[in-house]
């Protein structure tokens, strides 16, 4: 059986970017494929501690998992939910892969450069973060890893490490995740998703950006979220066209409209082509986001902590079994067993 796997850090309430870039695509894939694929959803809590956590990490972890259920995730025997720190094989494989990866390739990671920029001293976890991510993926032989565009470089690094390892030991111990271009197709998208900052659409929407109106958080009231869309930065070209380079603000709105309603981007672009009223577009997108958040938050409030802990029980027992078996193969290859 194929495995589809993803994780979202839980340093704070998540953004609409996390939701549309990774969480919702994962839920849609899980609902479509969980009869013939294993679906692994986990909280990379060890990744969370590389940077500051807003509020209580435990609360954030449980809330993060509730988000999947509120987004409509099916739960059946093939859907597994777990916490990274509850499966020690992740850290163990990370160490082993540290001895396969090179300083050069890890230093080239854009996220590392961005996260360490301007910091007087940067913790080693920030540097090592993509290697732990590779371990998260390879332990479960995951071929499909639905993530936003900012994580593609890490998936490519994972592929390289797995191929190097297999080549070195002359065995196919690791399953190679599919290329990111094919991941995108598997998600039913034409391109990787990067939801943009509402005030500066040349940047991605990020929870760490200070300006409130730059991002929509999943706990924003639907009305507040709608207002943020209405005040989004656009341009002065006066035409509605999908062109991330020249019209990033308008393109971002078109993309949000398509993703929220699970419609092909081309169809939404076609519908608005030839129109010129940015106000009308904003009103439409604001309405879509408002409806989505209203439904999502209503469902979220009905999910109990107990429901999540019950799923974690099953999920962590499954994850430890699969991860330990793969770790043992790797340890044997290196002569550690
Ligand atoms: P993280 O926690 O920073 O982000 C979680 C997911 O949200 C996506 N994302 C976005 N997508 C579109 N537009 C945006 N503005 C936007 N912001 C965030 C990210 O691409 C990501 O998919 N290293 C990962 C977590 C991780 C992981 C893994 C993921 C750890 N191990 C193994 C998959 C498989 C991270 O820090 O994502």
mmCIF file of C-alpha atoms and ligand atoms in Angstrom:
data_model
loop_
_atom_site.group_PDB
_atom_site.id
_atom_site.type_symbol
_atom_site.label_atom_id
_atom_site.label_comp_id
_atom_site.label_asym_id
_atom_site.label_seq_id
_atom_site.Cartn_x
_atom_site.Cartn_y
_atom_site.Cartn_z
ATOM 1 C CA UNK A 1 0.000 0.000 0.000
ATOM 2 C CA UNK A 2 1.219 3.491 -0.794
ATOM 3 C CA UNK A 3 1.699 5.954 2.042
ATOM 4 C CA UNK A 4 0.655 9.616 1.995
ATOM 5 C CA UNK A 5 2.158 11.630 4.835
ATOM 6 C CA UNK A 6 2.227 15.176 6.111
ATOM 7 C CA UNK A 7 2.872 17.218 9.235
ATOM 8 C CA UNK A 8 2.267 20.795 10.375
ATOM 9 C CA UNK A 9 4.208 22.368 13.208
ATOM 10 C CA UNK A 10 2.106 23.626 16.069
ATOM 11 C CA UNK A 11 3.867 26.708 17.286
ATOM 12 C CA UNK A 12 0.650 28.703 17.279
ATOM 13 C CA UNK A 13 -2.807 28.810 15.762
ATOM 14 C CA UNK A 14 -2.373 27.972 12.066
ATOM 15 C CA UNK A 15 -2.827 30.398 9.181
ATOM 16 C CA UNK A 16 -5.025 30.207 6.117
ATOM 17 C CA UNK A 17 -1.742 29.516 4.257
ATOM 18 C CA UNK A 18 -1.110 26.349 6.289
ATOM 19 C CA UNK A 19 -4.731 25.367 5.834
ATOM 20 C CA UNK A 20 -4.908 25.824 2.066
ATOM 21 C CA UNK A 21 -1.320 24.798 1.337
ATOM 22 C CA UNK A 22 -1.128 21.560 3.294
ATOM 23 C CA UNK A 23 -3.961 20.722 5.683
ATOM 24 C CA UNK A 24 -6.905 20.839 3.298
ATOM 25 C CA UNK A 25 -5.049 19.110 0.406
ATOM 26 C CA UNK A 26 -4.082 16.353 2.867
ATOM 27 C CA UNK A 27 -7.651 15.942 4.067
ATOM 28 C CA UNK A 28 -8.900 15.785 0.473
ATOM 29 C CA UNK A 29 -6.256 13.191 -0.436
ATOM 30 C CA UNK A 30 -6.997 11.154 2.678
ATOM 31 C CA UNK A 31 -10.695 11.118 1.928
ATOM 32 C CA UNK A 32 -10.047 10.096 -1.664
ATOM 33 C CA UNK A 33 -7.334 7.474 -1.138
ATOM 34 C CA UNK A 34 -7.652 6.039 2.371
ATOM 35 C CA UNK A 35 -9.245 2.853 1.035
ATOM 36 C CA UNK A 36 -6.127 1.957 -0.887
ATOM 37 C CA UNK A 37 -3.363 3.947 0.883
ATOM 38 C CA UNK A 38 -2.002 4.492 4.371
ATOM 39 C CA UNK A 39 -2.535 8.074 5.473
ATOM 40 C CA UNK A 40 -0.130 9.391 8.114
ATOM 41 C CA UNK A 41 -0.811 12.719 9.761
ATOM 42 C CA UNK A 42 1.532 13.790 12.498
ATOM 43 C CA UNK A 43 2.533 16.780 14.562
ATOM 44 C CA UNK A 44 6.242 17.512 14.172
ATOM 45 C CA UNK A 45 6.530 18.692 17.769
ATOM 46 C CA UNK A 46 10.327 18.286 17.757
ATOM 47 C CA UNK A 47 10.349 20.682 14.824
ATOM 48 C CA UNK A 48 8.222 23.086 16.857
ATOM 49 C CA UNK A 49 10.904 23.598 19.481
ATOM 50 C CA UNK A 50 13.460 24.981 17.014
ATOM 51 C CA UNK A 51 11.722 28.317 17.482
ATOM 52 C CA UNK A 52 9.451 30.069 19.943
ATOM 53 C CA UNK A 53 6.091 28.525 20.742
ATOM 54 C CA UNK A 54 3.091 30.821 21.234
ATOM 55 C CA UNK A 55 1.206 29.627 24.294
ATOM 56 C CA UNK A 56 1.246 26.036 25.517
ATOM 57 C CA UNK A 57 2.736 23.449 23.146
ATOM 58 C CA UNK A 58 0.475 20.628 24.386
ATOM 59 C CA UNK A 59 -2.641 22.732 23.781
ATOM 60 C CA UNK A 60 -1.367 23.673 20.334
ATOM 61 C CA UNK A 61 -0.682 20.032 19.425
ATOM 62 C CA UNK A 62 -4.179 18.850 20.278
ATOM 63 C CA UNK A 63 -5.753 21.859 18.551
ATOM 64 C CA UNK A 64 -3.645 21.229 15.452
ATOM 65 C CA UNK A 65 -4.988 17.672 15.241
ATOM 66 C CA UNK A 66 -8.550 18.832 15.788
ATOM 67 C CA UNK A 67 -8.122 21.061 12.733
ATOM 68 C CA UNK A 68 -7.889 18.001 10.492
ATOM 69 C CA UNK A 69 -11.106 16.608 11.897
ATOM 70 C CA UNK A 70 -12.827 19.972 11.555
ATOM 71 C CA UNK A 71 -11.651 20.116 7.930
ATOM 72 C CA UNK A 72 -13.533 16.852 7.345
ATOM 73 C CA UNK A 73 -10.853 14.146 7.672
ATOM 74 C CA UNK A 74 -12.282 10.612 7.476
ATOM 75 C CA UNK A 75 -11.100 8.311 10.229
ATOM 76 C CA UNK A 76 -10.702 4.657 9.378
ATOM 77 C CA UNK A 77 -8.128 1.899 9.907
ATOM 78 C CA UNK A 78 -5.770 3.358 7.287
ATOM 79 C CA UNK A 79 -5.670 6.866 8.772
ATOM 80 C CA UNK A 80 -3.026 7.270 11.490
ATOM 81 C CA UNK A 81 -2.494 10.297 13.701
ATOM 82 C CA UNK A 82 0.592 10.639 15.889
ATOM 83 C CA UNK A 83 3.075 12.969 17.562
ATOM 84 C CA UNK A 84 6.653 12.911 16.319
ATOM 85 C CA UNK A 85 8.150 13.012 19.823
ATOM 86 C CA UNK A 86 6.151 9.902 20.751
ATOM 87 C CA UNK A 87 7.955 7.873 18.098
ATOM 88 C CA UNK A 88 11.646 7.914 19.129
ATOM 89 C CA UNK A 89 12.756 6.356 15.826
ATOM 90 C CA UNK A 90 12.421 9.820 14.190
ATOM 91 C CA UNK A 91 15.278 11.285 16.251
ATOM 92 C CA UNK A 92 17.344 8.133 15.869
ATOM 93 C CA UNK A 93 17.042 8.083 12.080
ATOM 94 C CA UNK A 94 17.718 11.813 11.987
ATOM 95 C CA UNK A 95 21.108 11.202 13.615
ATOM 96 C CA UNK A 96 21.943 8.447 11.143
ATOM 97 C CA UNK A 97 20.922 10.625 8.179
ATOM 98 C CA UNK A 98 23.106 13.421 9.596
ATOM 99 C CA UNK A 99 25.952 11.089 8.764
ATOM 100 C CA UNK A 100 24.718 10.750 5.166
ATOM 101 C CA UNK A 101 23.888 14.417 4.471
ATOM 102 C CA UNK A 102 26.566 16.998 3.730
ATOM 103 C CA UNK A 103 27.061 20.437 5.287
ATOM 104 C CA UNK A 104 26.947 21.924 1.779
ATOM 105 C CA UNK A 105 23.504 20.637 0.839
ATOM 106 C CA UNK A 106 22.005 21.426 4.235
ATOM 107 C CA UNK A 107 23.457 24.970 4.195
ATOM 108 C CA UNK A 108 21.740 25.584 0.861
ATOM 109 C CA UNK A 109 18.240 25.168 2.297
ATOM 110 C CA UNK A 110 16.330 28.419 1.832
ATOM 111 C CA UNK A 111 14.355 28.005 5.056
ATOM 112 C CA UNK A 112 17.589 27.653 7.013
ATOM 113 C CA UNK A 113 18.963 30.800 5.403
ATOM 114 C CA UNK A 114 15.754 32.700 6.114
ATOM 115 C CA UNK A 115 15.312 31.484 9.672
ATOM 116 C CA UNK A 116 18.926 32.084 10.660
ATOM 117 C CA UNK A 117 19.193 35.478 8.933
ATOM 118 C CA UNK A 118 19.924 38.312 11.324
ATOM 119 C CA UNK A 119 20.211 35.993 14.341
ATOM 120 C CA UNK A 120 23.358 36.475 16.358
ATOM 121 C CA UNK A 121 23.487 32.792 17.137
ATOM 122 C CA UNK A 122 21.230 30.219 15.547
ATOM 123 C CA UNK A 123 20.421 26.898 17.227
ATOM 124 C CA UNK A 124 21.634 23.711 15.549
ATOM 125 C CA UNK A 125 18.035 22.462 15.318
ATOM 126 C CA UNK A 126 17.271 25.136 12.718
ATOM 127 C CA UNK A 127 20.124 23.814 10.604
ATOM 128 C CA UNK A 128 19.232 20.157 11.096
ATOM 129 C CA UNK A 129 15.485 20.588 10.629
ATOM 130 C CA UNK A 130 15.315 19.275 7.020
ATOM 131 C CA UNK A 131 17.191 16.114 8.008
ATOM 132 C CA UNK A 132 14.653 15.376 10.731
ATOM 133 C CA UNK A 133 11.969 16.014 8.120
ATOM 134 C CA UNK A 134 13.638 13.480 5.812
ATOM 135 C CA UNK A 135 13.556 10.950 8.665
ATOM 136 C CA UNK A 136 9.838 11.690 9.210
ATOM 137 C CA UNK A 137 9.156 10.785 5.594
ATOM 138 C CA UNK A 138 11.551 7.872 5.002
ATOM 139 C CA UNK A 139 10.619 5.899 8.127
ATOM 140 C CA UNK A 140 7.177 5.302 6.659
ATOM 141 C CA UNK A 141 8.225 4.794 3.013
ATOM 142 C CA UNK A 142 5.962 7.699 2.086
ATOM 143 C CA UNK A 143 5.768 8.389 -1.629
ATOM 144 C CA UNK A 144 3.389 11.323 -1.407
ATOM 145 C CA UNK A 145 4.032 14.263 0.899
ATOM 146 C CA UNK A 146 1.483 17.047 0.419
ATOM 147 C CA UNK A 147 3.158 20.276 1.513
ATOM 148 C CA UNK A 148 3.149 23.918 0.456
ATOM 149 C CA UNK A 149 5.686 25.175 -2.039
ATOM 150 C CA UNK A 150 8.072 26.437 0.673
ATOM 151 C CA UNK A 151 8.737 22.824 1.726
ATOM 152 C CA UNK A 152 9.497 21.455 -1.763
ATOM 153 C CA UNK A 153 13.235 21.909 -1.350
ATOM 154 C CA UNK A 154 13.114 19.687 1.743
ATOM 155 C CA UNK A 155 11.229 16.961 -0.123
ATOM 156 C CA UNK A 156 13.865 17.096 -2.887
ATOM 157 C CA UNK A 157 16.593 16.828 -0.232
ATOM 158 C CA UNK A 158 14.810 13.788 1.202
ATOM 159 C CA UNK A 159 14.830 12.170 -2.236
ATOM 160 C CA UNK A 160 18.559 12.818 -2.600
ATOM 161 C CA UNK A 161 19.413 11.415 0.820
ATOM 162 C CA UNK A 162 17.327 8.297 0.193
ATOM 163 C CA UNK A 163 18.941 7.686 -3.204
ATOM 164 C CA UNK A 164 22.431 8.203 -1.776
ATOM 165 C CA UNK A 165 21.726 5.826 1.073
ATOM 166 C CA UNK A 166 20.298 3.129 -1.210
ATOM 167 C CA UNK A 167 23.229 3.506 -3.575
ATOM 168 C CA UNK A 168 25.762 3.240 -0.758
ATOM 169 C CA UNK A 169 24.264 0.048 0.623
ATOM 170 C CA UNK A 170 23.231 -1.373 -2.722
ATOM 171 C CA UNK A 171 19.738 -2.059 -1.480
ATOM 172 C CA UNK A 172 16.379 -0.395 -1.801
ATOM 173 C CA UNK A 173 15.966 0.196 1.906
ATOM 174 C CA UNK A 174 14.277 3.551 1.430
ATOM 175 C CA UNK A 175 11.322 4.242 -0.825
ATOM 176 C CA UNK A 176 12.032 7.405 -2.816
ATOM 177 C CA UNK A 177 9.228 9.988 -2.502
ATOM 178 C CA UNK A 178 7.943 11.099 -5.918
ATOM 179 C CA UNK A 179 9.292 14.315 -7.459
ATOM 180 C CA UNK A 180 7.643 17.491 -6.251
ATOM 181 C CA UNK A 181 6.223 18.197 -9.733
ATOM 182 C CA UNK A 182 4.384 14.866 -9.513
ATOM 183 C CA UNK A 183 3.350 15.543 -5.912
ATOM 184 C CA UNK A 184 1.574 18.649 -7.206
ATOM 185 C CA UNK A 185 -0.273 16.597 -9.837
ATOM 186 C CA UNK A 186 -1.244 14.026 -7.220
ATOM 187 C CA UNK A 187 -2.751 16.848 -5.158
ATOM 188 C CA UNK A 188 -4.866 17.738 -8.197
ATOM 189 C CA UNK A 189 -3.186 21.132 -8.576
ATOM 190 C CA UNK A 190 -1.440 22.783 -11.481
ATOM 191 C CA UNK A 191 1.257 24.331 -9.283
ATOM 192 C CA UNK A 192 2.640 24.283 -5.761
ATOM 193 C CA UNK A 193 0.656 26.416 -3.346
ATOM 194 C CA UNK A 194 2.100 29.534 -1.756
ATOM 195 C CA UNK A 195 -0.648 31.656 -0.217
ATOM 196 C CA UNK A 196 0.679 35.210 -0.075
ATOM 197 C CA UNK A 197 0.863 37.817 2.664
ATOM 198 C CA UNK A 198 -2.236 40.012 2.252
ATOM 199 C CA UNK A 199 -0.325 43.282 2.707
ATOM 200 C CA UNK A 200 2.874 42.340 0.907
ATOM 201 C CA UNK A 201 1.870 39.699 -1.667
ATOM 202 C CA UNK A 202 5.458 39.218 -2.799
ATOM 203 C CA UNK A 203 5.961 37.211 0.436
ATOM 204 C CA UNK A 204 4.241 34.056 1.697
ATOM 205 C CA UNK A 205 1.567 34.362 4.361
ATOM 206 C CA UNK A 206 3.317 33.477 7.602
ATOM 207 C CA UNK A 207 2.295 33.249 11.241
ATOM 208 C CA UNK A 208 5.524 35.010 12.239
ATOM 209 C CA UNK A 209 4.724 38.218 10.333
ATOM 210 C CA UNK A 210 3.791 40.877 12.899
ATOM 211 C CA UNK A 211 1.156 42.908 10.986
ATOM 212 C CA UNK A 212 -2.297 41.528 11.913
ATOM 213 C CA UNK A 213 -3.863 42.295 8.537
ATOM 214 C CA UNK A 214 -1.163 40.432 6.625
ATOM 215 C CA UNK A 215 -2.472 36.998 7.589
ATOM 216 C CA UNK A 216 -5.698 35.164 8.325
ATOM 217 C CA UNK A 217 -5.539 32.937 11.382
ATOM 218 C CA UNK A 218 -7.892 29.975 11.703
ATOM 219 C CA UNK A 219 -9.314 31.455 14.919
ATOM 220 C CA UNK A 220 -10.089 34.857 13.386
ATOM 221 C CA UNK A 221 -13.805 35.564 13.469
ATOM 222 C CA UNK A 222 -15.233 35.115 9.949
ATOM 223 C CA UNK A 223 -16.077 38.833 9.884
ATOM 224 C CA UNK A 224 -12.543 39.840 10.829
ATOM 225 C CA UNK A 225 -11.112 37.523 8.159
ATOM 226 C CA UNK A 226 -13.457 39.035 5.565
ATOM 227 C CA UNK A 227 -12.279 42.546 6.513
ATOM 228 C CA UNK A 228 -8.654 41.485 6.072
ATOM 229 C CA UNK A 229 -9.449 40.277 2.547
ATOM 230 C CA UNK A 230 -11.181 43.586 1.797
ATOM 231 C CA UNK A 231 -8.052 45.486 2.857
ATOM 232 C CA UNK A 232 -5.625 43.260 0.894
ATOM 233 C CA UNK A 233 -3.017 45.021 -1.221
ATOM 234 C CA UNK A 234 -3.712 44.858 -4.977
ATOM 235 C CA UNK A 235 -2.251 47.038 -7.753
ATOM 236 C CA UNK A 236 -3.207 49.868 -10.077
ATOM 237 C CA UNK A 237 -3.349 47.917 -13.361
ATOM 238 C CA UNK A 238 -7.139 47.676 -13.330
ATOM 239 C CA UNK A 239 -7.478 44.183 -14.835
ATOM 240 C CA UNK A 240 -8.112 40.800 -13.246
ATOM 241 C CA UNK A 241 -5.488 38.409 -14.440
ATOM 242 C CA UNK A 242 -3.499 35.549 -12.899
ATOM 243 C CA UNK A 243 0.055 36.842 -13.029
ATOM 244 C CA UNK A 244 2.001 36.253 -9.801
ATOM 245 C CA UNK A 245 4.890 38.344 -11.069
ATOM 246 C CA UNK A 246 3.116 41.551 -12.080
ATOM 247 C CA UNK A 247 -0.127 41.182 -10.103
ATOM 248 C CA UNK A 248 0.694 39.108 -7.010
ATOM 249 C CA UNK A 249 -2.136 40.576 -4.906
ATOM 250 C CA UNK A 250 -4.877 39.845 -7.450
ATOM 251 C CA UNK A 251 -3.387 36.444 -8.254
ATOM 252 C CA UNK A 252 -3.325 35.582 -4.553
ATOM 253 C CA UNK A 253 -7.044 36.403 -4.256
ATOM 254 C CA UNK A 254 -7.863 34.257 -7.293
ATOM 255 C CA UNK A 255 -5.845 31.412 -5.811
ATOM 256 C CA UNK A 256 -7.570 31.661 -2.432
ATOM 257 C CA UNK A 257 -10.971 31.672 -4.140
ATOM 258 C CA UNK A 258 -10.096 28.502 -6.070
ATOM 259 C CA UNK A 259 -8.626 26.615 -3.113
ATOM 260 C CA UNK A 260 -11.333 27.487 -0.603
ATOM 261 C CA UNK A 261 -14.042 26.284 -2.979
ATOM 262 C CA UNK A 262 -12.045 23.280 -4.266
ATOM 263 C CA UNK A 263 -12.309 24.595 -7.827
ATOM 264 C CA UNK A 264 -9.625 24.416 -10.521
ATOM 265 C CA UNK A 265 -7.662 27.666 -10.630
ATOM 266 C CA UNK A 266 -8.080 27.922 -14.420
ATOM 267 C CA UNK A 267 -11.846 27.881 -14.045
ATOM 268 C CA UNK A 268 -11.818 30.712 -11.484
ATOM 269 C CA UNK A 269 -9.362 32.733 -13.591
ATOM 270 C CA UNK A 270 -11.581 32.251 -16.653
ATOM 271 C CA UNK A 271 -14.652 33.374 -14.728
ATOM 272 C CA UNK A 272 -12.965 36.664 -13.768
ATOM 273 C CA UNK A 273 -11.103 37.300 -16.981
ATOM 274 C CA UNK A 274 -12.116 40.542 -18.690
ATOM 275 C CA UNK A 275 -13.545 41.935 -15.434
ATOM 276 C CA UNK A 276 -11.981 44.981 -13.848
ATOM 277 C CA UNK A 277 -13.596 45.548 -10.444
ATOM 278 C CA UNK A 278 -11.102 44.628 -7.731
ATOM 279 C CA UNK A 279 -13.838 45.469 -5.196
ATOM 280 C CA UNK A 280 -16.133 42.783 -6.629
ATOM 281 C CA UNK A 281 -13.351 40.206 -6.554
ATOM 282 C CA UNK A 282 -12.484 41.052 -2.960
ATOM 283 C CA UNK A 283 -16.161 40.832 -1.937
ATOM 284 C CA UNK A 284 -16.454 37.381 -3.529
ATOM 285 C CA UNK A 285 -13.267 36.068 -1.891
ATOM 286 C CA UNK A 286 -14.189 37.617 1.473
ATOM 287 C CA UNK A 287 -17.557 35.833 1.292
ATOM 288 C CA UNK A 288 -15.914 32.496 0.427
ATOM 289 C CA UNK A 289 -13.421 32.752 3.284
ATOM 290 C CA UNK A 290 -16.171 33.819 5.680
ATOM 291 C CA UNK A 291 -18.342 30.813 4.791
ATOM 292 C CA UNK A 292 -15.399 28.444 5.018
ATOM 293 C CA UNK A 293 -14.315 29.737 8.445
ATOM 294 C CA UNK A 294 -17.862 29.683 9.800
ATOM 295 C CA UNK A 295 -18.301 26.012 8.893
ATOM 296 C CA UNK A 296 -14.808 25.102 10.036
ATOM 297 C CA UNK A 297 -15.118 26.800 13.419
ATOM 298 C CA UNK A 298 -18.548 25.290 14.077
ATOM 299 C CA UNK A 299 -17.170 21.809 13.472
ATOM 300 C CA UNK A 300 -14.041 22.534 15.505
ATOM 301 C CA UNK A 301 -16.009 23.492 18.596
ATOM 302 C CA UNK A 302 -17.758 20.099 18.584
ATOM 303 C CA UNK A 303 -14.545 18.024 18.704
ATOM 304 C CA UNK A 304 -13.354 16.895 22.134
ATOM 305 C CA UNK A 305 -9.813 16.330 23.395
ATOM 306 C CA UNK A 306 -10.807 12.713 24.166
ATOM 307 C CA UNK A 307 -11.571 12.066 20.490
ATOM 308 C CA UNK A 308 -8.055 13.177 19.603
ATOM 309 C CA UNK A 309 -6.371 11.126 22.370
ATOM 310 C CA UNK A 310 -8.242 8.032 21.230
ATOM 311 C CA UNK A 311 -6.900 8.483 17.689
ATOM 312 C CA UNK A 312 -3.403 9.150 19.052
ATOM 313 C CA UNK A 313 -3.458 5.845 20.948
ATOM 314 C CA UNK A 314 -4.036 3.826 17.828
ATOM 315 C CA UNK A 315 -1.838 6.042 15.660
ATOM 316 C CA UNK A 316 1.209 5.985 17.916
ATOM 317 C CA UNK A 317 1.120 2.251 18.318
ATOM 318 C CA UNK A 318 0.967 1.849 14.507
ATOM 319 C CA UNK A 319 3.664 4.480 13.904
ATOM 320 C CA UNK A 320 6.110 2.932 16.383
ATOM 321 C CA UNK A 321 5.677 -0.475 14.784
ATOM 322 C CA UNK A 322 6.296 0.731 11.215
ATOM 323 C CA UNK A 323 9.071 3.191 12.158
ATOM 324 C CA UNK A 324 10.993 0.718 14.336
ATOM 325 C CA UNK A 325 10.959 -1.917 11.589
ATOM 326 C CA UNK A 326 12.431 0.558 9.066
ATOM 327 C CA UNK A 327 14.939 1.876 11.596
ATOM 328 C CA UNK A 328 16.157 -1.671 12.242
ATOM 329 C CA UNK A 329 16.840 -2.204 8.517
ATOM 330 C CA UNK A 330 18.875 1.023 8.460
ATOM 331 C CA UNK A 331 20.778 0.155 11.638
ATOM 332 C CA UNK A 332 21.620 -3.243 10.173
ATOM 333 C CA UNK A 333 22.873 -1.681 6.946
ATOM 334 C CA UNK A 334 25.283 0.509 8.937
ATOM 335 C CA UNK A 335 26.423 -2.396 11.118
ATOM 336 C CA UNK A 336 24.763 -0.976 14.210
ATOM 337 C CA UNK A 337 22.759 -4.203 14.645
HETATM 338 P P1 LIG B 1 5.274 24.355 8.627
HETATM 339 O O1 LIG B 1 4.780 23.933 9.949
HETATM 340 O O2 LIG B 1 6.101 25.585 8.531
HETATM 341 O O3 LIG B 1 4.066 24.510 7.641
HETATM 342 C C1 LIG B 1 3.089 23.497 7.554
HETATM 343 C C2 LIG B 1 2.596 23.338 6.135
HETATM 344 O O4 LIG B 1 1.959 24.529 5.715
HETATM 345 C C3 LIG B 1 2.488 24.935 4.457
HETATM 346 N N1 LIG B 1 2.451 26.396 4.385
HETATM 347 C C4 LIG B 1 1.945 27.077 3.357
HETATM 348 N N2 LIG B 1 1.398 26.650 2.206
HETATM 349 C C5 LIG B 1 0.973 27.595 1.355
HETATM 350 N N3 LIG B 1 1.051 28.929 1.605
HETATM 351 C C6 LIG B 1 1.600 29.394 2.750
HETATM 352 N N4 LIG B 1 1.646 30.691 2.975
HETATM 353 C C7 LIG B 1 2.076 28.442 3.682
HETATM 354 N N5 LIG B 1 2.659 28.537 4.901
HETATM 355 C C8 LIG B 1 2.891 27.274 5.306
HETATM 356 C C9 LIG B 1 3.924 24.409 4.469
HETATM 357 O O5 LIG B 1 4.434 24.291 3.180
HETATM 358 C C10 LIG B 1 3.727 23.073 5.146
HETATM 359 O O6 LIG B 1 3.311 22.094 4.227
HETATM 360 N N6 LIG B 1 9.001 21.140 7.994
HETATM 361 C C11 LIG B 1 7.574 21.319 7.929
HETATM 362 C C12 LIG B 1 6.824 20.343 8.815
HETATM 363 C C13 LIG B 1 7.247 18.940 8.638
HETATM 364 C C14 LIG B 1 6.828 18.041 7.617
HETATM 365 C C15 LIG B 1 7.525 16.826 7.873
HETATM 366 C C16 LIG B 1 5.947 18.150 6.539
HETATM 367 C C17 LIG B 1 8.118 18.277 9.444
HETATM 368 N N7 LIG B 1 8.276 17.011 8.987
HETATM 369 C C18 LIG B 1 7.368 15.730 7.050
HETATM 370 C C19 LIG B 1 5.781 17.047 5.727
HETATM 371 C C20 LIG B 1 6.490 15.850 5.979
HETATM 372 C C21 LIG B 1 7.234 22.706 8.377
HETATM 373 O O7 LIG B 1 7.951 23.312 9.142
HETATM 374 O O8 LIG B 1 6.054 23.140 7.930
#
